[in-house]
Structure formats: C-alpha cells, structure tokens
C-alpha cells in the first residue's frame, strides 16, 4: 500500500472548481505550505474553505483570498487578515463564523460518522439562530451538524508511506480532526519515511484516513508574533 | 487611582487557587500568568492544543510549532501536554477547566457578555470565546470600567452581538471588583483611592453597595 505522490501538484489532482476543502493549521502554525502554494498556482476557483483562520495578507490562505479563489470561508477567527476583512465587509466573500470548539467537533464528527450532536456554545447568541435547542441537565444546548469535505489538506511533522502521521507540538491543532473528514485526505509532511520506521505507539493519525502523502520542501514556518523573554 | 493593565492582572491573580487549570484570553488576561502567587501551582491551558504554557522563549529559541492561542511563541513546562483542537475543547466543554479569564466589550447585569463583533466595523470572529463562556465553571472578565470614549462597559443589557448569556461571575476592572448576582451588579472592592461614587457614576446599571467597600489589596 503506497500512498506517496510526487509533490503538491500531484496531490491536488482531480480537485475541481466549486468544491469544499479543509485546511489544517492554527494561525500560520501547522499549515500545509506546499499544497497551499499549489492551490494558489492553480486556476481553481469558487472554492469553499474550512479553516480555523484565514492566514495573513501575504502568506498562507491570504494568498488564495487575494486571488479571489475562495467563495466561502468557514472559520472561527479571521482577525489577522485585512484583505479578508475588506472582502467580507464589501460582500465579496461569504463567511460562516463558528465557535472554535464547535468547529473542531463538527469536523471530528464528520470523520467519525456522527451526523449531529448538542453543545452549549453559542446558546442565546446569533450562532443559535435557526438551530434546534434542547435542555440537558438544566442547561441549554444547540444541535450542530457534522462537516465533511471533498479534500482535507493537512500538514504533519512525520509520515510514512502508508499514511500514518505524527504532528509536532501545537502544530497539530486542526490537522488531526481534519485528516479524518476528507473524502480525499492529502497529507504533506516534513519527513517521509518507509512504513515500519515510525513507532506505532506514537501515531496521531492512523493511515486509514490518508489517501495521498508527500514530503514537502522549503518550509518557511513563518511566526506571526515572535515573543521572547 | 485607577489600576493599569498589570494592576488588573495582579488582582485577578488573587482569585487563583493551587491546582487550578486556567484558560487565559488574549490581552490583559494573558498578564495574569505573571502574577501567580509564589509556591502555587497553576496550569495554563491554551485552546490551540497545549496544557502547561511556559514563559516566552529566550531570544533565538522561538519555535513556529509552539504557540499560544494568541499566536505568540511560548515554551512548555515540566509536565506539559500537546493535543489536537477537538480534544482541547473536550477539556473546555467537559468542564475540566477551573477558571476562564477573558476580555469584553460589554457585560450586562445578568452576566451576559459581548466580546467578538461590532457590526459593520469589526469582524474578527469569536474564536474559542463562545465555547469557553458556555462551559467554564468560573468566568472572570478583565476589562477597563469604561470604553475609550468614557461609556460604561457594565450595563443593564448588552447592545452588541452576544458571546454568551448569564455566564460572567465576576468583573475585575481598573476601578473595581464587581460580582454578578441574581439581583444585578454588586460592588465588592474598589481600586486604591477610587471612591464608591465614581464607580457608581461609571457603571451603566444599578450597583448594589452594602456597607463599607474595602480597597483592593494590590
């Protein structure tokens, strides 16, 4: 079982206009840089993107937004991107803002085959509009539905030829849940090794969730706010 | 005299208890970490997937794969753990976090909070704030008592889009410590040198004042 593709261009083969994709990362940490670059260089358009954040103006998802390849964003926090804010305020971009924990769980549920579940987040706010509300143990909860995608694009630290993945530090974030929720999951890794070299005890994402994997190149790993002592 | 940001953080740090797991929001709440009392063990949770946030890294040691929820580079402590976002919010939603400290645009006398959106002006998103306020056992708001234009932030009913309802337990501002009770805002403490009268004037809802109001011990 060999899931290895040559590079990011080969990894996104078959992706079509109007499709939905998930993109791992929190801020710029743990984003699939290589695949993002391939998307920016492609002519794909009208895409719906599920990503916790929206990148910054000149890096990450921000570049896709700038080229107007994204029709709709499903996110929880988009504060670091001025072009995003402009497109949103001028109505060029559809945006669905979702509480971060609900977003993560909807993605996990999509991968785990759970169509809907109840959470307390957003009760009494505009997030609750149009949603079924039910009381459990005296507390109000909203019915939330699973999220799935045509493509889930994730970044891991190490991976093997069978698609097993290990994330590093807080670069795991949304990658692990998203890896489960794509019809086709693309994993780009900093280090790709033959099957058998990763310790099975340490695997975060078992290979069954991953269809395509490749070793990325030239990681920039940009830091948004470098704070030191 | 009203407190500065660090003063507010110092006062909030007095609410910490040994063994607490705490989630600190962006801004003033982050500063609380600098005033954890000596000898007390408090574990900080970061919703992007870290339990046990350490201090900022030394110069040249910043790691792009190790950030807090404010996207600042941080370090780990002995006993830290990493995990994915869904597990992180299982900790929060599941009621395992003892205390949440966050900022706000407005707080109502019922404990409602607005903190994420100003229609037509600011659209940053709620991030993890809605999940946190809906689930945390204890929520303290760190804020200035009035906004930049001098308007009260503690009011009868929020005017901006809500983050959560009936969830805030306590407010620590530059002027006062206020508890949210069934009957509304109750003044507990005042900043050194600040009069009860000034606090009443700068609060946009009735304030319950019982007996002598002590000064905060900062």
Short mmCIF file of C-alpha atoms in Angstrom, two decimals:
data_model
loop_
_atom_site.label_atom_id
_atom_site.label_comp_id
_atom_site.label_asym_id
_atom_site.label_seq_id
_atom_site.Cartn_x
_atom_site.Cartn_y
_atom_site.Cartn_z
CA UNK A 1 0.00 0.00 0.00
CA UNK A 2 1.81 3.06 -1.24
CA UNK A 3 0.06 6.40 -0.93
CA UNK A 4 3.02 8.52 -1.88
CA UNK A 5 2.60 11.17 -4.56
CA UNK A 6 5.45 13.19 -6.03
CA UNK A 7 4.52 16.68 -4.91
CA UNK A 8 1.72 19.11 -4.12
CA UNK A 9 0.56 19.47 -7.76
CA UNK A 10 0.07 15.73 -8.00
CA UNK A 11 -1.62 15.73 -4.58
CA UNK A 12 -4.37 18.13 -5.66
CA UNK A 13 -5.04 16.33 -8.95
CA UNK A 14 -8.78 15.96 -9.53
CA UNK A 15 -9.76 18.87 -7.34
CA UNK A 16 -12.49 20.87 -9.06
CA UNK A 17 -13.99 24.34 -9.06
CA UNK A 18 -16.77 24.76 -6.51
CA UNK A 19 -15.52 22.01 -4.22
CA UNK A 20 -15.07 22.19 -0.45
CA UNK A 21 -11.71 21.72 1.20
CA UNK A 22 -10.44 21.71 4.77
CA UNK A 23 -7.13 23.27 5.62
CA UNK A 24 -5.23 22.40 8.78
CA UNK A 25 -3.37 24.90 10.93
CA UNK A 26 -3.87 27.47 13.68
CA UNK A 27 -2.80 30.89 12.54
CA UNK A 28 0.28 30.11 10.44
CA UNK A 29 1.31 27.20 12.67
CA UNK A 30 0.95 23.77 11.09
CA UNK A 31 -0.39 24.96 7.72
CA UNK A 32 0.25 22.82 4.62
CA UNK A 33 2.53 25.34 2.92
CA UNK A 34 3.35 23.31 -0.19
CA UNK A 35 -0.23 22.40 -1.04
CA UNK A 36 -1.37 25.98 -0.41
CA UNK A 37 1.22 27.16 -2.91
CA UNK A 38 0.00 24.64 -5.47
CA UNK A 39 -3.58 25.85 -4.96
CA UNK A 40 -2.51 29.47 -5.47
CA UNK A 41 -0.73 28.47 -8.68
CA UNK A 42 -3.78 26.54 -9.91
CA UNK A 43 -6.82 28.03 -11.65
CA UNK A 44 -9.20 26.53 -9.12
CA UNK A 45 -11.95 28.90 -8.11
CA UNK A 46 -15.33 29.13 -6.30
CA UNK A 47 -13.89 27.04 -3.50
CA UNK A 48 -15.37 26.69 -0.04
CA UNK A 49 -12.64 26.59 2.57
CA UNK A 50 -13.00 25.24 6.10
CA UNK A 51 -10.10 26.58 8.15
CA UNK A 52 -9.88 27.93 11.70
CA UNK A 53 -8.15 31.11 10.48
CA UNK A 54 -7.66 32.93 7.20
CA UNK A 55 -3.90 33.36 7.05
CA UNK A 56 -2.26 36.78 6.83
CA UNK A 57 -2.33 39.13 3.85
CA UNK A 58 0.82 37.88 2.17
CA UNK A 59 1.13 34.29 3.35
CA UNK A 60 -0.90 31.12 3.66
CA UNK A 61 -4.58 31.22 2.86
CA UNK A 62 -4.35 35.01 2.45
CA UNK A 63 -2.80 34.46 -0.99
CA UNK A 64 -5.77 32.36 -2.14
CA UNK A 65 -8.14 35.05 -0.89
CA UNK A 66 -6.24 37.75 -2.69
CA UNK A 67 -6.68 35.84 -5.98
CA UNK A 68 -10.42 35.52 -5.28
CA UNK A 69 -10.28 31.72 -5.48
CA UNK A 70 -12.39 31.38 -2.34
CA UNK A 71 -16.16 31.85 -2.49
CA UNK A 72 -16.92 30.95 1.09
CA UNK A 73 -14.96 30.62 4.32
CA UNK A 74 -15.99 28.58 7.33
CA UNK A 75 -13.78 29.72 10.24
CA UNK A 76 -13.72 30.76 13.88
CA UNK A 77 -11.25 33.65 13.94
CA UNK A 78 -10.13 35.75 11.00
CA UNK A 79 -8.58 38.75 12.73
CA UNK A 80 -5.11 38.83 11.20
CA UNK A 81 -6.08 39.39 7.58
CA UNK A 82 -7.07 42.85 6.28
CA UNK A 83 -7.90 41.71 2.76
CA UNK A 84 -10.24 39.12 4.24
CA UNK A 85 -11.95 41.76 6.36
CA UNK A 86 -12.31 44.03 3.33
CA UNK A 87 -13.82 41.26 1.14
CA UNK A 88 -16.20 40.35 3.94
CA UNK A 89 -17.37 43.89 4.70
CA UNK A 90 -17.86 44.58 0.98
CA UNK A 91 -19.81 41.38 0.47
CA UNK A 92 -17.32 39.74 -1.92
CA UNK A 93 -16.90 36.75 0.33
CA UNK A 94 -19.38 34.56 2.18
CA UNK A 95 -18.30 33.81 5.70
CA UNK A 96 -19.67 31.43 8.28
CA UNK A 97 -18.13 32.11 11.69
CA UNK A 98 -18.37 29.21 14.11
CA UNK A 99 -17.23 28.86 17.74
CA UNK A 100 -13.82 27.20 17.63
CA UNK A 101 -14.68 24.16 19.73
CA UNK A 102 -17.88 23.58 17.77
CA UNK A 103 -15.90 23.85 14.53
CA UNK A 104 -13.35 21.28 15.71
CA UNK A 105 -16.06 18.91 16.90
CA UNK A 106 -18.13 19.26 13.72
CA UNK A 107 -15.05 18.27 11.74
CA UNK A 108 -14.25 15.37 14.07
CA UNK A 109 -17.90 14.25 13.86
CA UNK A 110 -17.69 14.35 10.06
CA UNK A 111 -14.77 11.97 10.14
CA UNK A 112 -16.28 9.81 12.87
CA UNK A 113 -19.68 9.32 11.21
CA UNK A 114 -21.71 11.28 13.76
CA UNK A 115 -24.24 13.43 11.84
CA UNK A 116 -25.21 15.76 14.71
CA UNK A 117 -24.63 16.48 18.38
CA UNK A 118 -25.56 19.03 21.07
CA UNK A 119 -23.21 21.68 22.52
CA UNK A 120 -23.78 24.64 24.86
CA UNK A 121 -21.56 27.10 22.92
CA UNK A 122 -23.50 29.90 21.26
CA UNK A 123 -26.79 29.47 23.15
CA UNK A 124 -28.56 32.83 23.32
CA UNK A 125 -26.32 34.33 20.61
CA UNK A 126 -26.70 34.78 16.85
CA UNK A 127 -24.94 31.42 16.40
CA UNK A 128 -28.11 29.76 17.73
CA UNK A 129 -30.40 31.27 15.08
CA UNK A 130 -32.41 28.57 13.29
CA UNK A 131 -30.93 25.74 15.32
CA UNK A 132 -32.77 23.16 17.40
CA UNK A 133 -32.36 23.87 21.11
CA UNK A 134 -32.70 21.26 23.82
CA UNK A 135 -32.20 21.25 27.58
CA UNK A 136 -29.91 18.69 29.20
CA UNK A 137 -29.31 18.74 32.97
CA UNK A 138 -30.92 22.16 33.21
CA UNK A 139 -28.63 23.72 30.61
CA UNK A 140 -29.50 24.76 27.06
CA UNK A 141 -27.69 23.21 24.08
CA UNK A 142 -27.69 23.71 20.30
CA UNK A 143 -27.89 20.97 17.69
CA UNK A 144 -24.81 21.13 15.47
CA UNK A 145 -24.11 19.07 12.34
CA UNK A 146 -21.05 17.30 11.05
CA UNK A 147 -18.73 18.89 8.49
CA UNK A 148 -17.09 16.97 5.67
CA UNK A 149 -15.03 17.99 2.66
CA UNK A 150 -14.12 16.82 -0.82
CA UNK A 151 -10.48 17.32 0.15
CA UNK A 152 -8.87 17.63 3.57
CA UNK A 153 -5.38 19.10 3.38
CA UNK A 154 -3.21 18.61 6.43
CA UNK A 155 0.38 19.11 7.50
CA UNK A 156 2.25 16.70 9.77
CA UNK A 157 5.78 16.52 11.12
CA UNK A 158 6.48 12.91 10.15
CA UNK A 159 4.61 10.47 7.99
CA UNK A 160 5.18 7.09 6.42
CA UNK A 161 4.34 5.56 3.04
CA UNK A 162 1.15 4.02 4.50
CA UNK A 163 -0.14 7.45 5.52
CA UNK A 164 0.46 7.25 9.27
CA UNK A 165 1.06 10.73 10.70
CA UNK A 166 2.74 12.31 13.72
CA UNK A 167 2.28 16.01 14.46
CA UNK A 168 4.69 18.23 16.36
CA UNK A 169 3.85 20.43 19.38
CA UNK A 170 0.97 22.84 18.79
CA UNK A 171 1.22 22.37 15.01
CA UNK A 172 -1.26 19.50 15.47
CA UNK A 173 -4.26 21.80 16.15
CA UNK A 174 -6.97 21.24 13.50
CA UNK A 175 -4.90 18.85 11.37
CA UNK A 176 -5.76 15.69 13.30
CA UNK A 177 -9.54 16.12 13.14
CA UNK A 178 -9.49 17.32 9.52
CA UNK A 179 -7.42 14.34 8.40
CA UNK A 180 -10.46 12.19 9.27
CA UNK A 181 -13.06 14.28 7.46
CA UNK A 182 -11.93 14.44 3.82
CA UNK A 183 -13.23 12.21 1.02
CA UNK A 184 -9.64 12.54 -0.10
CA UNK A 185 -7.13 13.50 2.58
CA UNK A 186 -3.82 14.94 1.45
CA UNK A 187 -1.01 14.94 4.00
CA UNK A 188 2.19 16.84 3.45
CA UNK A 189 4.97 16.05 5.90
CA UNK A 190 8.37 17.43 6.78
CA UNK A 191 9.85 13.96 6.81
CA UNK A 192 8.50 10.97 4.90
CA UNK A 193 9.82 7.54 5.93
CA UNK A 194 9.21 3.95 4.78
CA UNK A 195 6.45 2.03 6.60
CA UNK A 196 7.80 0.44 9.77
CA UNK A 197 10.04 3.29 10.83
CA UNK A 198 7.50 5.21 12.92
CA UNK A 199 6.68 3.86 16.39
CA UNK A 200 3.04 2.66 16.22
CA UNK A 201 2.59 3.93 19.80
CA UNK A 202 3.25 7.50 18.68
CA UNK A 203 0.91 7.73 15.66
CA UNK A 204 -1.68 10.53 15.92
CA UNK A 205 -3.47 9.86 12.61
CA UNK A 206 -3.61 6.21 11.50
CA UNK A 207 -3.01 5.77 7.77
CA UNK A 208 -6.59 4.63 7.04
CA UNK A 209 -7.63 8.31 7.00
CA UNK A 210 -4.99 9.40 4.48
CA UNK A 211 -5.16 8.86 0.70
CA UNK A 212 -2.20 10.89 -0.57
CA UNK A 213 1.06 11.80 1.13
CA UNK A 214 4.25 13.58 0.11
CA UNK A 215 7.31 15.17 1.63
CA UNK A 216 7.12 18.96 1.40
CA UNK A 217 10.03 21.23 0.55
CA UNK A 218 11.30 24.65 1.62
CA UNK A 219 9.18 25.09 4.72
CA UNK A 220 9.14 28.72 5.73
CA UNK A 221 7.26 28.14 9.01
CA UNK A 222 6.54 31.79 9.48
CA UNK A 223 5.87 33.08 13.00
CA UNK A 224 3.01 35.53 13.42
CA UNK A 225 4.04 37.09 16.73
CA UNK A 226 7.56 36.27 17.83
CA UNK A 227 7.58 36.94 21.56
CA UNK A 228 10.69 36.38 23.66
CA UNK A 229 11.69 36.86 27.28
CA UNK B 1 -6.18 55.97 41.35
CA UNK B 2 -7.39 53.55 38.70
CA UNK B 3 -5.32 50.44 38.06
CA UNK B 4 -3.25 49.87 34.95
CA UNK B 5 -3.36 46.59 32.99
CA UNK B 6 -0.85 44.96 35.28
CA UNK B 7 -2.81 46.05 38.33
CA UNK B 8 -5.93 44.38 36.98
CA UNK B 9 -3.92 41.23 36.26
CA UNK B 10 -2.44 41.26 39.79
CA UNK B 11 -5.89 41.50 41.36
CA UNK B 12 -7.21 38.64 39.21
CA UNK B 13 -4.22 36.50 40.21
CA UNK B 14 -5.59 36.65 43.79
CA UNK B 15 -8.54 34.58 42.55
CA UNK B 16 -6.26 31.66 41.60
CA UNK B 17 -6.11 28.56 43.74
CA UNK B 18 -3.47 25.87 43.99
CA UNK B 19 -4.03 23.13 41.41
CA UNK B 20 -6.27 25.23 39.16
CA UNK B 21 -6.39 24.62 35.40
CA UNK B 22 -6.91 28.05 33.85
CA UNK B 23 -7.58 29.41 30.37
CA UNK B 24 -6.41 33.00 29.88
CA UNK B 25 -7.74 35.04 26.98
CA UNK B 26 -5.76 37.45 24.81
CA UNK B 27 -4.77 40.87 26.21
CA UNK B 28 -4.96 41.73 29.93
CA UNK B 29 -5.88 38.12 30.87
CA UNK B 30 -2.54 36.88 29.49
CA UNK B 31 -0.75 39.11 32.02
CA UNK B 32 -2.31 37.18 34.93
CA UNK B 33 0.30 34.46 34.29
CA UNK B 34 2.99 36.88 35.52
CA UNK B 35 1.43 37.17 38.99
CA UNK B 36 0.73 33.58 40.03
CA UNK B 37 1.49 33.63 43.79
CA UNK B 38 4.80 32.08 44.87
CA UNK B 39 4.53 28.38 45.69
CA UNK B 40 1.16 27.98 43.95
CA UNK B 41 0.82 25.54 41.08
CA UNK B 42 -1.49 26.76 38.32
CA UNK B 43 -1.60 25.03 34.93
CA UNK B 44 -2.45 27.22 31.94
CA UNK B 45 -4.44 25.77 29.06
CA UNK B 46 -4.16 27.10 25.52
CA UNK B 47 -7.06 26.14 23.28
CA UNK B 48 -4.86 25.53 20.25
CA UNK B 49 -3.59 22.39 21.98
CA UNK B 50 -1.27 22.92 24.95
CA UNK B 51 -1.71 22.22 28.64
CA UNK B 52 1.10 23.76 30.68
CA UNK B 53 2.07 27.01 28.94
CA UNK B 54 5.57 28.12 29.88
CA UNK B 55 7.13 31.58 29.65
CA UNK B 56 8.07 33.23 26.35
CA UNK B 57 11.17 31.61 24.81
CA UNK B 58 14.62 33.10 25.11
CA UNK B 59 15.82 35.16 22.19
CA UNK B 60 16.63 32.95 19.19
CA UNK B 61 14.77 29.96 20.64
CA UNK B 62 11.28 30.73 19.26
CA UNK B 63 9.62 27.70 17.63
CA UNK B 64 6.96 28.18 14.93
CA UNK B 65 5.37 24.91 16.08
CA UNK B 66 4.93 26.12 19.66
CA UNK B 67 2.48 28.99 20.04
CA UNK B 68 -0.37 30.05 22.32
CA UNK B 69 -3.93 30.91 21.25
CA UNK B 70 -2.80 34.50 20.61
CA UNK B 71 -0.28 33.09 18.10
CA UNK B 72 2.63 34.21 20.28
CA UNK B 73 5.64 31.92 20.63
CA UNK B 74 5.75 30.22 24.04
CA UNK B 75 7.52 27.33 25.78
CA UNK B 76 6.42 24.27 27.73
CA UNK B 77 6.84 23.49 31.44
CA UNK B 78 7.78 20.18 33.06
CA UNK B 79 4.65 18.06 32.61
CA UNK B 80 3.17 19.86 29.60
CA UNK B 81 0.99 18.01 27.10
CA UNK B 82 0.09 18.63 23.45
CA UNK B 83 -3.19 17.58 21.82
CA UNK B 84 -5.46 18.41 18.91
CA UNK B 85 -8.17 21.09 18.84
CA UNK B 86 -11.13 18.74 19.35
CA UNK B 87 -9.56 17.25 22.50
CA UNK B 88 -8.68 20.75 23.68
CA UNK B 89 -12.32 21.77 23.54
CA UNK B 90 -13.37 18.50 25.16
CA UNK B 91 -11.37 19.76 28.16
CA UNK B 92 -13.17 23.09 28.00
CA UNK B 93 -16.68 21.87 27.14
CA UNK B 94 -16.38 18.97 29.54
CA UNK B 95 -15.95 21.33 32.48
CA UNK B 96 -12.37 20.32 33.27
CA UNK B 97 -11.05 23.90 33.18
CA UNK B 98 -11.49 25.58 36.58
CA UNK B 99 -11.30 29.22 35.58
CA UNK B 100 -11.56 31.29 32.42
CA UNK B 101 -10.37 34.89 32.29
CA UNK B 102 -11.29 36.95 29.24
CA UNK B 103 -11.86 40.47 27.99
CA UNK B 104 -15.16 42.06 26.93
CA UNK B 105 -16.75 44.99 25.09
CA UNK B 106 -19.85 44.88 27.32
CA UNK B 107 -21.14 42.94 30.33
CA UNK B 108 -24.79 43.00 31.36
CA UNK B 109 -26.13 42.92 34.92
CA UNK B 110 -27.38 39.39 34.18
CA UNK B 111 -23.86 38.22 33.33
CA UNK B 112 -24.25 38.30 29.53
CA UNK B 113 -21.10 39.17 27.64
CA UNK B 114 -20.33 40.77 24.24
CA UNK B 115 -16.77 40.41 23.07
CA UNK B 116 -16.46 39.34 19.46
CA UNK B 117 -18.18 41.54 16.92
CA UNK B 118 -19.04 45.17 16.22
CA UNK B 119 -21.47 45.07 13.26
CA UNK B 120 -20.16 46.84 10.17
CA UNK B 121 -16.84 47.65 11.83
CA UNK B 122 -15.05 44.69 13.26
CA UNK B 123 -15.38 41.09 12.16
CA UNK B 124 -12.69 39.02 13.74
CA UNK B 125 -14.78 36.08 14.84
CA UNK B 126 -15.42 34.54 18.22
CA UNK B 127 -12.52 32.09 18.22
CA UNK B 128 -12.89 29.92 21.31
CA UNK B 129 -14.66 32.53 23.46
CA UNK B 130 -18.19 31.17 22.97
CA UNK B 131 -17.10 27.64 23.87
CA UNK B 132 -15.26 28.92 26.93
CA UNK B 133 -18.04 31.08 28.35
CA UNK B 134 -20.67 28.42 27.74
CA UNK B 135 -18.76 25.79 29.67
CA UNK B 136 -16.29 27.16 32.22
CA UNK B 137 -17.22 26.74 35.88
CA UNK B 138 -15.98 30.20 36.77
CA UNK B 139 -15.63 33.17 34.43
CA UNK B 140 -13.90 36.42 35.35
CA UNK B 141 -13.86 39.36 32.97
CA UNK B 142 -10.76 41.57 32.89
CA UNK B 143 -11.59 44.99 31.48
CA UNK B 144 -11.47 48.72 31.83
CA UNK B 145 -14.59 50.03 33.55
CA UNK B 146 -15.42 52.33 30.61
CA UNK B 147 -14.54 52.27 26.91
CA UNK B 148 -12.19 54.73 25.17
CA UNK B 149 -14.98 57.30 24.87
CA UNK B 150 -15.85 57.02 28.55
CA UNK B 151 -19.02 54.96 28.06
CA UNK B 152 -19.71 52.35 30.74
CA UNK B 153 -18.98 48.73 29.79
CA UNK B 154 -21.03 47.34 32.67
CA UNK B 155 -24.59 47.95 31.54
CA UNK B 156 -28.19 46.76 32.00
CA UNK B 157 -28.35 44.86 28.70
CA UNK B 158 -25.68 44.29 26.05
CA UNK B 159 -26.14 46.20 22.79
CA UNK B 160 -23.52 44.33 20.74
CA UNK B 161 -23.82 40.71 19.48
CA UNK B 162 -23.53 38.35 22.44
CA UNK B 163 -20.78 35.86 23.14
CA UNK B 164 -22.71 34.10 25.89
CA UNK B 165 -25.61 34.59 28.29
CA UNK B 166 -25.72 34.59 32.10
CA UNK B 167 -22.18 33.31 32.40
CA UNK B 168 -19.93 36.02 33.86
CA UNK B 169 -19.45 35.62 37.62
CA UNK B 170 -17.08 38.45 38.41
CA UNK B 171 -15.56 41.55 36.78
CA UNK B 172 -12.19 42.98 37.71
CA UNK B 173 -11.79 46.46 36.19
CA UNK B 174 -9.35 49.31 36.62
CA UNK B 175 -11.79 50.76 39.18
CA UNK B 176 -13.50 47.91 40.96
CA UNK B 177 -14.21 44.27 41.65
CA UNK B 178 -17.86 43.61 40.85
CA UNK B 179 -19.79 40.40 41.37
CA UNK B 180 -22.70 39.42 39.14
CA UNK B 181 -25.54 38.33 41.45
CA UNK B 182 -29.17 37.31 40.92
CA UNK B 183 -30.08 40.90 41.78
CA UNK B 184 -27.52 42.52 39.49
CA UNK B 185 -24.05 44.03 39.89
CA UNK B 186 -22.67 44.09 43.44
CA UNK B 187 -19.62 46.16 44.34
CA UNK B 188 -17.06 44.09 46.28
CA UNK B 189 -13.89 46.18 46.21
CA UNK B 190 -12.65 49.48 44.86
CA UNK B 191 -9.25 50.36 43.40
CA UNK B 192 -6.97 52.25 45.82
CA UNK B 193 -8.11 55.86 46.10
CA UNK B 194 -11.20 55.40 43.90
CA UNK B 195 -14.47 56.45 45.52
CA UNK B 196 -17.66 54.41 45.55
CA UNK B 197 -19.36 57.43 44.00
CA UNK B 198 -17.02 57.42 40.98
CA UNK B 199 -17.67 53.70 40.42
CA UNK B 200 -21.44 54.23 40.60
CA UNK B 201 -21.18 57.10 38.09
CA UNK B 202 -19.14 55.00 35.64
CA UNK B 203 -21.38 51.93 35.86
CA UNK B 204 -24.29 51.81 33.40
CA UNK B 205 -26.62 49.79 35.64
CA UNK B 206 -27.68 49.86 39.29
CA UNK B 207 -24.88 48.84 41.63
CA UNK B 208 -25.55 47.12 44.92
CA UNK B 209 -23.38 48.70 47.61
CA UNK B 210 -23.57 47.12 51.04
CA UNK B 211 -21.68 48.65 53.96
CA UNK B 212 -18.10 49.81 53.79
CA UNK B 213 -16.41 48.85 50.47
CA UNK B 214 -12.78 47.86 51.05
CA UNK B 215 -9.89 48.89 48.82
CA UNK B 216 -8.24 46.18 46.71
CA UNK B 217 -5.00 44.90 48.18
CA UNK B 218 -2.59 45.05 45.25
#
